[in-house]
PDB file of C-alpha atoms in Angstrom:
ATOM      1  CA  MET A 125       1.695  -7.945 -12.948  1.00 60.00           C
ATOM      2  CA  GLY A 126       1.484  -5.260 -15.769  1.00 64.00           C
ATOM      3  CA  MET A 127      -0.917  -2.931 -14.008  1.00 69.00           C
ATOM      4  CA  GLY A 128       1.372  -0.304 -13.480  1.00 78.00           C
ATOM      5  CA  LYS A 129       1.972   0.233  -9.685  1.00 86.00           C
ATOM      6  CA  THR A 130       5.905   1.162 -10.372  1.00 89.00           C
ATOM      7  CA  VAL A 131       5.164   3.644 -12.380  1.00 89.00           C
ATOM      8  CA  GLN A 132       2.489   4.806 -10.214  1.00 88.00           C
ATOM      9  CA  ALA A 133       3.750   4.680  -7.272  1.00 90.00           C
ATOM     10  CA  ILE A 134       7.069   6.632  -8.491  1.00 92.00           C
ATOM     11  CA  ALA A 135       4.445   9.578  -9.656  1.00 91.00           C
ATOM     12  CA  LEU A 136       3.166   9.779  -6.606  1.00 89.00           C
ATOM     13  CA  VAL A 137       6.349  10.439  -4.544  1.00 90.00           C
ATOM     14  CA  LEU A 138       7.433  12.798  -6.586  1.00 90.00           C
ATOM     15  CA  ALA A 139       3.692  14.970  -6.834  1.00 89.00           C
ATOM     16  CA  GLN A 140       4.498  14.882  -2.941  1.00 85.00           C
ATOM     17  CA  CYS A 141       7.878  15.473  -2.739  1.00 82.00           C
ATOM     18  CA  GLU A 142       6.166  19.101  -5.400  1.00 80.00           C
ATOM     19  CA  LEU A 143       2.847  18.823  -2.357  1.00 81.00           C
ATOM     20  CA  LYS A 144       5.972  19.563   0.329  1.00 78.00           C
ATOM     21  CA  LYS A 145       7.301  22.768  -1.141  1.00 75.00           C
ATOM     22  CA  ALA A 146       4.245  24.272  -1.559  1.00 75.00           C
ATOM     23  CA  THR A 147       3.437  23.728   2.171  1.00 74.00           C
ATOM     24  CA  SER A 148       7.208  24.459   3.678  1.00 63.00           C
ATOM     25  CA  GLY A 149       8.254  20.586   3.908  1.00 49.00           C
ATOM     26  CA  SER A 150       5.221  20.158   6.613  1.00 49.00           C
ATOM     27  CA  SER A 151       4.640  16.467   7.171  1.00 47.00           C
ATOM     28  CA  ILE A 152       0.925  16.047   6.196  1.00 43.00           C
ATOM     29  CA  LEU A 153       0.342  13.166   8.699  1.00 44.00           C
ATOM     30  CA  SER A 154       1.407  12.172  12.137  1.00 44.00           C
ATOM     31  CA  SER A 155       4.426   9.888  12.671  1.00 44.00           C
ATOM     32  CA  SER A 156       4.187   5.996  12.410  1.00 48.00           C
ATOM     33  CA  LEU A 157       1.976   4.727  15.658  1.00 53.00           C
ATOM     34  CA  GLY A 158       4.941   2.378  15.921  1.00 50.00           C
ATOM     35  CA  THR A 159       7.633   4.954  17.277  1.00 49.00           C
ATOM     36  CA  SER A 160       9.370   4.108  20.487  1.00 50.00           C
ATOM     37  CA  GLN A 161      11.589   6.560  20.365  1.00 63.00           C
ATOM     38  CA  GLU A 162      13.145   9.433  18.157  1.00 81.00           C
ATOM     39  CA  LEU A 163      14.977   8.891  15.161  1.00 86.00           C
ATOM     40  CA  PRO A 164      16.867  10.703  12.837  1.00 88.00           C
ATOM     41  CA  THR A 165      14.557  11.561   9.550  1.00 90.00           C
ATOM     42  CA  VAL A 166      15.309  11.528   6.051  1.00 90.00           C
ATOM     43  CA  LYS A 167      14.021  12.348   3.015  1.00 88.00           C
ATOM     44  CA  GLY A 168      14.032   9.513   0.849  1.00 91.00           C
ATOM     45  CA  THR A 169      11.468   6.726  -0.165  1.00 95.00           C
ATOM     46  CA  LEU A 170      12.544   3.133   1.031  1.00 96.00           C
ATOM     47  CA  VAL A 171      11.362  -0.055  -1.456  1.00 96.00           C
ATOM     48  CA  VAL A 172      11.159  -3.046  -0.156  1.00 96.00           C
ATOM     49  CA  CYS A 173      11.060  -5.979  -2.907  1.00 95.00           C
ATOM     50  CA  PRO A 174      12.331  -9.306  -4.453  1.00 94.00           C
ATOM     51  CA  LEU A 175      16.039  -9.333  -5.866  1.00 91.00           C
ATOM     52  CA  ILE A 176      14.261 -10.004  -9.201  1.00 90.00           C
ATOM     53  CA  GLY A 177      12.153  -6.025  -9.152  1.00 91.00           C
ATOM     54  CA  ALA A 178      14.977  -4.377  -7.461  1.00 93.00           C
ATOM     55  CA  LEU A 179      16.980  -3.684 -11.015  1.00 92.00           C
ATOM     56  CA  GLN A 180      13.472  -3.293 -12.894  1.00 92.00           C
ATOM     57  CA  TRP A 181      12.632  -0.429 -10.096  1.00 94.00           C
ATOM     58  CA  ILE A 182      16.246   1.792 -10.915  1.00 93.00           C
ATOM     59  CA  ARG A 183      15.412   0.953 -14.719  1.00 93.00           C
ATOM     60  CA  GLU A 184      11.853   2.633 -13.351  1.00 93.00           C
ATOM     61  CA  ILE A 185      12.754   5.813 -11.071  1.00 93.00           C
ATOM     62  CA  GLU A 186      16.165   6.744 -14.581  1.00 92.00           C
ATOM     63  CA  ARG A 187      12.895   6.221 -17.368  1.00 91.00           C
ATOM     64  CA  CYS A 188      10.131   8.012 -15.640  1.00 88.00           C
ATOM     65  CA  THR A 189      12.122  11.356 -13.905  1.00 89.00           C
ATOM     66  CA  ILE A 190      14.396  13.930 -15.246  1.00 87.00           C
ATOM     67  CA  LYS A 191      18.058  12.802 -15.198  1.00 87.00           C
ATOM     68  CA  GLY A 192      19.870  13.969 -12.510  1.00 83.00           C
ATOM     69  CA  SER A 193      16.637  15.344 -10.598  1.00 86.00           C
ATOM     70  CA  ASN A 194      17.087  12.132  -8.236  1.00 88.00           C
ATOM     71  CA  LYS A 195      19.616   9.934  -6.535  1.00 90.00           C
ATOM     72  CA  THR A 196      18.930   6.062  -6.195  1.00 92.00           C
ATOM     73  CA  LEU A 197      20.970   3.849  -3.971  1.00 91.00           C
ATOM     74  CA  LEU A 198      20.910   0.150  -4.364  1.00 92.00           C
ATOM     75  CA  TYR A 199      21.616  -1.170  -0.673  1.00 91.00           C
ATOM     76  CA  HIS A 200      22.435  -5.119  -1.599  1.00 88.00           C
ATOM     77  CA  GLY A 201      25.396  -6.812  -1.176  1.00 84.00           C
ATOM     78  CA  ALA A 202      27.337  -8.361   1.349  1.00 79.00           C
ATOM     79  CA  ASP A 203      29.757  -5.356   1.834  1.00 76.00           C
ATOM     80  CA  ARG A 204      26.513  -2.941   2.432  1.00 76.00           C
ATOM     81  CA  GLU A 205      27.153  -2.481   5.935  1.00 68.00           C
ATOM     82  CA  LYS A 206      30.661  -1.437   5.475  1.00 65.00           C
ATOM     83  CA  CYS A 207      30.189   1.967   3.205  1.00 64.00           C
ATOM     84  CA  MET A 208      29.334   4.570   5.276  1.00 60.00           C
ATOM     85  CA  TYR A 209      26.151   5.528   3.207  1.00 69.00           C
ATOM     86  CA  LYS A 210      24.476   8.934   3.901  1.00 79.00           C
ATOM     87  CA  LEU A 211      20.692   8.358   3.790  1.00 84.00           C
ATOM     88  CA  GLU A 212      19.710  11.421   3.430  1.00 85.00           C
ATOM     89  CA  GLU A 213      21.169  12.481   0.461  1.00 88.00           C
ATOM     90  CA  TYR A 214      19.000   9.719  -1.188  1.00 91.00           C
ATOM     91  CA  ASP A 215      15.569  10.506  -3.092  1.00 92.00           C
ATOM     92  CA  PHE A 216      15.608   6.265  -3.517  1.00 94.00           C
ATOM     93  CA  VAL A 217      16.643   3.806  -1.834  1.00 94.00           C
ATOM     94  CA  ILE A 218      15.957   0.517  -3.024  1.00 95.00           C
ATOM     95  CA  THR A 219      16.706  -3.204  -0.988  1.00 95.00           C
ATOM     96  CA  THR A 220      14.899  -6.440  -0.673  1.00 95.00           C
ATOM     97  CA  TYR A 221      12.801  -8.393   1.737  1.00 95.00           C
ATOM     98  CA  SER A 222      16.405 -11.104   2.184  1.00 93.00           C
ATOM     99  CA  THR A 223      18.400  -8.126   3.100  1.00 93.00           C
ATOM    100  CA  ILE A 224      16.248  -6.600   5.421  1.00 93.00           C
ATOM    101  CA  GLN A 225      15.935  -9.901   7.631  1.00 92.00           C
ATOM    102  CA  ALA A 226      19.307 -10.230   7.364  1.00 90.00           C
ATOM    103  CA  ASP A 227      20.079  -7.114   8.676  1.00 88.00           C
ATOM    104  CA  TYR A 228      17.488  -7.390  11.851  1.00 87.00           C
ATOM    105  CA  ILE A 229      18.929 -10.836  12.934  1.00 74.00           C
ATOM    106  CA  PRO A 230      19.574 -10.093  16.291  1.00 61.00           C
ATOM    107  CA  LYS A 231      23.407  -9.610  16.555  1.00 52.00           C
ATOM    108  CA  ARG A 232      25.324  -9.433  19.521  1.00 43.00           C
ATOM    109  CA  LYS A 233      28.672  -8.727  20.735  1.00 44.00           C
ATOM    110  CA  LYS A 234      29.912 -11.412  23.028  1.00 40.00           C
ATOM    111  CA  GLN A 235      29.483 -10.940  26.833  1.00 42.00           C
ATOM    112  CA  ASN A 236      31.899 -10.269  29.340  1.00 43.00           C
ATOM    113  CA  SER A 237      31.736 -13.121  31.243  1.00 38.00           C
ATOM    114  CA  SER A 238      33.562 -11.507  34.249  1.00 42.00           C
ATOM    115  CA  VAL A 239      31.024  -8.584  34.363  1.00 40.00           C
ATOM    116  CA  GLY A 240      28.003 -10.840  32.301  1.00 42.00           C
ATOM    117  CA  GLU A 241      27.039  -7.755  30.450  1.00 39.00           C
ATOM    118  CA  ASP A 242      24.914  -8.317  27.681  1.00 40.00           C
ATOM    119  CA  VAL A 243      24.713  -5.971  24.777  1.00 38.00           C
ATOM    120  CA  SER A 244      20.886  -5.656  22.957  1.00 43.00           C
ATOM    121  CA  ARG A 245      21.206  -5.690  19.691  1.00 51.00           C
ATOM    122  CA  ARG A 246      22.514  -2.803  17.515  1.00 58.00           C
ATOM    123  CA  LYS A 247      20.588  -1.173  14.947  1.00 75.00           C
ATOM    124  CA  SER A 248      21.022  -1.718  10.857  1.00 85.00           C
ATOM    125  CA  VAL A 249      20.963   1.111   9.195  1.00 88.00           C
ATOM    126  CA  LEU A 250      18.087   0.714   7.494  1.00 91.00           C
ATOM    127  CA  HIS A 251      16.334   0.703  10.725  1.00 91.00           C
ATOM    128  CA  SER A 252      18.153   3.361  12.630  1.00 90.00           C
ATOM    129  CA  VAL A 253      16.431   6.423  10.565  1.00 92.00           C
ATOM    130  CA  LYS A 254      12.368   7.468  10.109  1.00 94.00           C
ATOM    131  CA  TRP A 255      11.909   7.566   6.716  1.00 95.00           C
ATOM    132  CA  ASP A 256       9.679   9.417   4.650  1.00 93.00           C
ATOM    133  CA  ARG A 257       8.237   6.610   2.953  1.00 95.00           C
ATOM    134  CA  ILE A 258       8.174   3.051   2.429  1.00 97.00           C
ATOM    135  CA  ILE A 259       6.937   0.954  -0.338  1.00 96.00           C
ATOM    136  CA  LEU A 260       6.685  -2.709  -0.238  1.00 96.00           C
ATOM    137  CA  ASP A 261       6.634  -4.263  -3.515  1.00 94.00           C
ATOM    138  CA  GLU A 262       5.023  -7.590  -3.812  1.00 91.00           C
ATOM    139  CA  ALA A 263       3.548  -7.203  -0.136  1.00 92.00           C
ATOM    140  CA  HIS A 264       2.375 -10.358  -0.124  1.00 91.00           C
ATOM    141  CA  CYS A 265       5.991 -11.567   0.543  1.00 92.00           C
ATOM    142  CA  ILE A 266       5.234 -10.611   4.697  1.00 92.00           C
ATOM    143  CA  LYS A 267       1.830 -12.713   4.543  1.00 90.00           C
ATOM    144  CA  SER A 268       3.130 -14.782   7.666  1.00 89.00           C
ATOM    145  CA  VAL A 269       3.283 -12.447  10.463  1.00 88.00           C
ATOM    146  CA  HIS A 270       5.124 -14.615  12.486  1.00 87.00           C
ATOM    147  CA  SER A 271       8.249 -15.064   9.498  1.00 91.00           C
ATOM    148  CA  ASN A 272      11.463 -12.820  10.597  1.00 91.00           C
ATOM    149  CA  SER A 273      11.138 -11.366   7.244  1.00 92.00           C
ATOM    150  CA  THR A 274       7.448  -9.760   8.385  1.00 93.00           C
ATOM    151  CA  LYS A 275       9.584  -9.096  11.745  1.00 92.00           C
ATOM    152  CA  ALA A 276      12.018  -7.084  10.063  1.00 93.00           C
ATOM    153  CA  VAL A 277       9.456  -5.034   7.492  1.00 95.00           C
ATOM    154  CA  LEU A 278       7.172  -3.791  10.811  1.00 93.00           C
ATOM    155  CA  ALA A 279      10.256  -2.953  12.623  1.00 92.00           C
ATOM    156  CA  LEU A 280      10.593  -0.251  10.019  1.00 94.00           C
ATOM    157  CA  GLU A 281       9.920   3.475  11.052  1.00 94.00           C
ATOM    158  CA  SER A 282       8.380   5.942   8.667  1.00 94.00           C
ATOM    159  CA  PHE A 283       5.851   8.709   8.297  1.00 93.00           C
ATOM    160  CA  TYR A 284       4.226   7.163   4.960  1.00 93.00           C
ATOM    161  CA  LYS A 285       3.097   2.997   4.397  1.00 94.00           C
ATOM    162  CA  TRP A 286       2.270   2.240   0.894  1.00 94.00           C
ATOM    163  CA  ALA A 287       1.797  -1.665   0.013  1.00 94.00           C
ATOM    164  CA  LEU A 288       1.860  -2.751  -3.627  1.00 93.00           C
ATOM    165  CA  THR A 289       0.653  -6.480  -4.476  1.00 90.00           C
ATOM    166  CA  GLY A 290      -1.391  -8.285  -7.356  1.00 86.00           C
ATOM    167  CA  THR A 291      -2.452 -11.183  -4.972  1.00 83.00           C
ATOM    168  CA  PRO A 292      -2.940  -9.227  -1.478  1.00 81.00           C
ATOM    169  CA  LEU A 293      -5.033 -12.649  -0.472  1.00 79.00           C
ATOM    170  CA  GLN A 294      -3.611 -16.200  -1.942  1.00 79.00           C
ATOM    171  CA  ASN A 295      -4.902 -18.889   0.805  1.00 81.00           C
ATOM    172  CA  HIS A 296      -7.005 -17.192   3.976  1.00 82.00           C
ATOM    173  CA  ILE A 297      -8.243 -13.936   5.423  1.00 84.00           C
ATOM    174  CA  GLY A 298      -5.954 -13.721   7.988  1.00 83.00           C
ATOM    175  CA  GLU A 299      -3.182 -13.020   5.194  1.00 86.00           C
ATOM    176  CA  LEU A 300      -4.070  -9.413   5.003  1.00 90.00           C
ATOM    177  CA  TYR A 301      -3.456  -9.240   8.415  1.00 90.00           C
ATOM    178  CA  SER A 302       0.101  -8.501   8.244  1.00 91.00           C
ATOM    179  CA  VAL A 303      -0.496  -5.899   5.383  1.00 92.00           C
ATOM    180  CA  VAL A 304      -2.341  -3.994   7.090  1.00 92.00           C
ATOM    181  CA  ARG A 305      -0.370  -4.121  10.499  1.00 92.00           C
ATOM    182  CA  PHE A 306       2.198  -2.641   7.855  1.00 94.00           C
ATOM    183  CA  LEU A 307      -0.057   0.076   7.324  1.00 92.00           C
ATOM    184  CA  GLN A 308      -0.876   0.430  10.984  1.00 91.00           C
ATOM    185  CA  VAL A 309      -4.618   1.025  10.076  1.00 88.00           C
ATOM    186  CA  THR A 310      -6.315   1.583  13.827  1.00 86.00           C
ATOM    187  CA  PRO A 311      -7.986   0.489  15.610  1.00 88.00           C
ATOM    188  CA  TYR A 312      -8.291  -3.166  13.267  1.00 88.00           C
ATOM    189  CA  VAL A 313      -4.473  -4.319  13.852  1.00 87.00           C
ATOM    190  CA  CYS A 314      -4.517  -3.271  17.732  1.00 88.00           C
ATOM    191  CA  TYR A 315      -4.495  -5.102  21.126  1.00 87.00           C
ATOM    192  CA  PHE A 316      -7.493  -4.078  23.037  1.00 89.00           C
ATOM    193  CA  CYS A 317      -7.810  -4.591  27.138  1.00 85.00           C
ATOM    194  CA  GLU A 318     -10.819  -6.122  28.628  1.00 83.00           C
ATOM    195  CA  ASP A 319     -10.267  -4.605  31.470  1.00 83.00           C
ATOM    196  CA  CYS A 320      -9.278  -1.145  30.988  1.00 88.00           C
ATOM    197  CA  ASN A 321      -8.768   1.252  28.053  1.00 85.00           C
ATOM    198  CA  CYS A 322      -5.471   0.097  27.210  1.00 84.00           C
ATOM    199  CA  THR A 323      -4.613  -0.309  23.569  1.00 82.00           C
ATOM    200  CA  GLY A 324      -0.979  -1.060  20.961  1.00 80.00           C
ATOM    201  CA  LEU A 325      -0.267  -2.320  17.762  1.00 81.00           C
ATOM    202  CA  ASP A 326       2.100  -5.096  19.636  1.00 79.00           C
ATOM    203  CA  PHE A 327       1.639  -8.252  22.120  1.00 78.00           C
ATOM    204  CA  SER A 328       3.534  -8.761  25.228  1.00 75.00           C
ATOM    205  CA  PHE A 329       4.000 -12.396  26.780  1.00 74.00           C
ATOM    206  CA  ASP A 330       4.635 -10.947  29.920  1.00 78.00           C
ATOM    207  CA  ALA A 331       2.350  -8.562  31.885  1.00 80.00           C
ATOM    208  CA  CYS A 332       0.839  -5.402  29.543  1.00 81.00           C
ATOM    209  CA  PRO A 333       4.184  -2.523  30.023  1.00 75.00           C
ATOM    210  CA  GLN A 334       1.042   0.270  29.720  1.00 78.00           C
ATOM    211  CA  CYS A 335      -1.613  -1.305  32.062  1.00 83.00           C
ATOM    212  CA  SER A 336      -0.062  -4.472  33.991  1.00 79.00           C
ATOM    213  CA  HIS A 337      -2.593  -6.851  33.123  1.00 81.00           C
ATOM    214  CA  GLN A 338      -1.394 -10.159  31.830  1.00 83.00           C
ATOM    215  CA  PRO A 339      -1.332 -10.928  28.236  1.00 81.00           C
ATOM    216  CA  ALA A 340      -4.685 -13.613  29.001  1.00 83.00           C
ATOM    217  CA  ARG A 341      -6.725 -10.167  29.144  1.00 82.00           C
ATOM    218  CA  HIS A 342      -5.903  -8.630  25.687  1.00 84.00           C
ATOM    219  CA  PHE A 343      -6.913  -9.447  22.533  1.00 87.00           C
ATOM    220  CA  LEU A 344      -6.472  -8.533  18.598  1.00 87.00           C
ATOM    221  CA  TRP A 345      -8.824  -6.781  17.104  1.00 87.00           C
ATOM    222  CA  TRP A 346      -8.389  -8.483  13.852  1.00 86.00           C
ATOM    223  CA  LYS A 347      -8.838 -11.941  15.016  1.00 88.00           C
ATOM    224  CA  LYS A 348     -11.769 -11.587  16.908  1.00 88.00           C
ATOM    225  CA  TYR A 349     -13.895  -9.785  14.713  1.00 89.00           C
ATOM    226  CA  ILE A 350     -12.900 -10.647  10.817  1.00 87.00           C
ATOM    227  CA  GLU A 351     -10.342 -13.774  11.029  1.00 85.00           C
ATOM    228  CA  GLU A 352     -11.920 -15.944  13.460  1.00 84.00           C
ATOM    229  CA  PRO A 353     -15.860 -15.391  12.459  1.00 87.00           C
ATOM    230  CA  SER A 354     -14.521 -15.954   8.618  1.00 85.00           C
ATOM    231  CA  TRP A 355     -14.524 -19.374   9.121  1.00 84.00           C
ATOM    232  CA  SER A 356     -17.975 -19.913   9.768  1.00 82.00           C
ATOM    233  CA  TYR A 357     -20.552 -19.668   7.531  1.00 82.00           C
ATOM    234  CA  ASP A 358     -23.624 -18.162   9.328  1.00 84.00           C
ATOM    235  CA  ASP A 359     -24.821 -14.440  10.147  1.00 85.00           C
ATOM    236  CA  GLU A 360     -21.679 -13.665  12.333  1.00 86.00           C
ATOM    237  CA  GLY A 361     -19.607 -15.171   9.022  1.00 84.00           C
ATOM    238  CA  ARG A 362     -21.251 -12.995   6.527  1.00 89.00           C
ATOM    239  CA  ASP A 363     -21.036 -10.043   8.752  1.00 89.00           C
ATOM    240  CA  ALA A 364     -17.255 -10.253   9.014  1.00 87.00           C
ATOM    241  CA  MET A 365     -16.793 -10.209   5.658  1.00 88.00           C
ATOM    242  CA  VAL A 366     -19.351  -7.246   4.762  1.00 89.00           C
ATOM    243  CA  TRP A 367     -17.411  -5.545   7.301  1.00 87.00           C
ATOM    244  CA  LEU A 368     -13.797  -6.157   5.761  1.00 87.00           C
ATOM    245  CA  LYS A 369     -14.684  -5.423   2.175  1.00 87.00           C
ATOM    246  CA  HIS A 370     -16.729  -2.092   2.816  1.00 87.00           C
ATOM    247  CA  LYS A 371     -15.775  -0.895   6.120  1.00 86.00           C
ATOM    248  CA  ILE A 372     -11.741  -1.669   5.929  1.00 86.00           C
ATOM    249  CA  LEU A 373     -10.642  -2.617   2.444  1.00 86.00           C
ATOM    250  CA  LYS A 374     -13.017  -0.391   0.821  1.00 87.00           C
ATOM    251  CA  SER A 375     -11.196   2.285   2.680  1.00 86.00           C
ATOM    252  CA  LEU A 376      -7.412   1.877   2.467  1.00 87.00           C
ATOM    253  CA  LEU A 377      -7.761  -0.103  -0.860  1.00 85.00           C
ATOM    254  CA  LEU A 378      -6.565   1.021  -4.218  1.00 84.00           C
ATOM    255  CA  ARG A 379      -7.373  -1.570  -7.456  1.00 80.00           C
ATOM    256  CA  ARG A 380      -6.377  -2.041 -11.039  1.00 76.00           C
ATOM    257  CA  THR A 381      -7.786  -4.560 -13.325  1.00 72.00           C
ATOM    258  CA  LYS A 382      -7.110  -5.797 -16.453  1.00 69.00           C
ATOM    259  CA  LYS A 383     -10.030  -4.548 -17.599  1.00 69.00           C
ATOM    260  CA  GLU A 384      -9.445  -1.361 -16.640  1.00 63.00           C
ATOM    261  CA  ARG A 385      -6.865  -1.111 -18.194  1.00 61.00           C
ATOM    262  CA  ALA A 386      -7.666  -2.941 -21.792  1.00 58.00           C
ATOM    263  CA  VAL A 387      -6.524  -0.373 -23.072  1.00 62.00           C
ATOM    264  CA  ASP A 388      -3.047   0.072 -22.292  1.00 61.00           C
ATOM    265  CA  LEU A 389      -2.693  -3.941 -22.630  1.00 56.00           C
ATOM    266  CA  ALA A 390      -4.060  -4.556 -25.727  1.00 63.00           C
ATOM    267  CA  LEU A 391      -1.783  -6.359 -28.435  1.00 62.00           C
ATOM    268  CA  PRO A 392      -1.315  -6.024 -31.643  1.00 69.00           C
ATOM    269  CA  THR A 393      -3.530  -7.839 -34.060  1.00 73.00           C
ATOM    270  CA  LYS A 394      -2.263 -11.257 -34.342  1.00 73.00           C
ATOM    271  CA  THR A 395      -0.447 -12.351 -38.040  1.00 80.00           C
ATOM    272  CA  ILE A 396       0.141 -15.546 -38.630  1.00 81.00           C
ATOM    273  CA  CYS A 397       2.579 -16.534 -41.313  1.00 79.00           C
ATOM    274  CA  PRO A 398       2.281 -20.152 -42.517  1.00 76.00           C
ATOM    275  CA  GLY A 399       5.322 -21.744 -42.692  1.00 70.00           C
ATOM    276  CA  TRP A 400       6.785 -25.556 -44.224  1.00 65.00           C
ATOM    277  CA  LYS A 401       9.465 -27.348 -43.314  1.00 63.00           C
ATOM    278  CA  CYS A 402      10.708 -29.830 -45.929  1.00 62.00           C
ATOM    279  CA  ASP A 403      12.913 -33.137 -45.159  1.00 58.00           C
TER     280      ASP A 403
END
């Protein structure tokens, strides 16, 4: 906290908007690897954060930008889905992890007993478009890859993905996987087939839809080469940690320490005012 992550993220969003204008709006990066079908694209940035940080983001955006230059929407509350939002009109859409999770929980209409019709889950408002950018604030909230909140976040589509956190690792190396998976950094988050060249981001409990091989023939790169070896104290574990630090994290991690920001965080000189209390 206090490292300026929010302000820096806002500044980079605005800087990239100017860069896009200079390059006729062309996108620098290719589309998300997880895209299964074409979704309508919007220009805005989706910020996902804890509830306590939502208003802070809105205040910082208002403070750091020219008044009226950006439109911000707080997507939260019981009536959020009843409103017909035109998401393409907003530059920033702020929401929370709990909202993303609640909207993503499978919602099925009543089945027609006579016909046996099964209506698949409809997509939520935030999952029905492809964002220009998604920013996860306090990204360690998705540390468990099996939680509903994490699954809901990973289902979002965007061209760019950023993750902000002051505690990327809390208990074990496996917690980093969810963040790297969100960023879709290949090949570290891919499943590979031992019998062919098949690769994919998601695991299938049935036969692989790409190569038809059984699930047991597929392995997760991160688990095989990073997470499992990291539990050992031999050369294999050491090599895994070296690879994690110098090959993976060094290529995608931008770190700010309190020592680097000592001047910005400097407190005024302490003044002691003695006082006496008489009964």
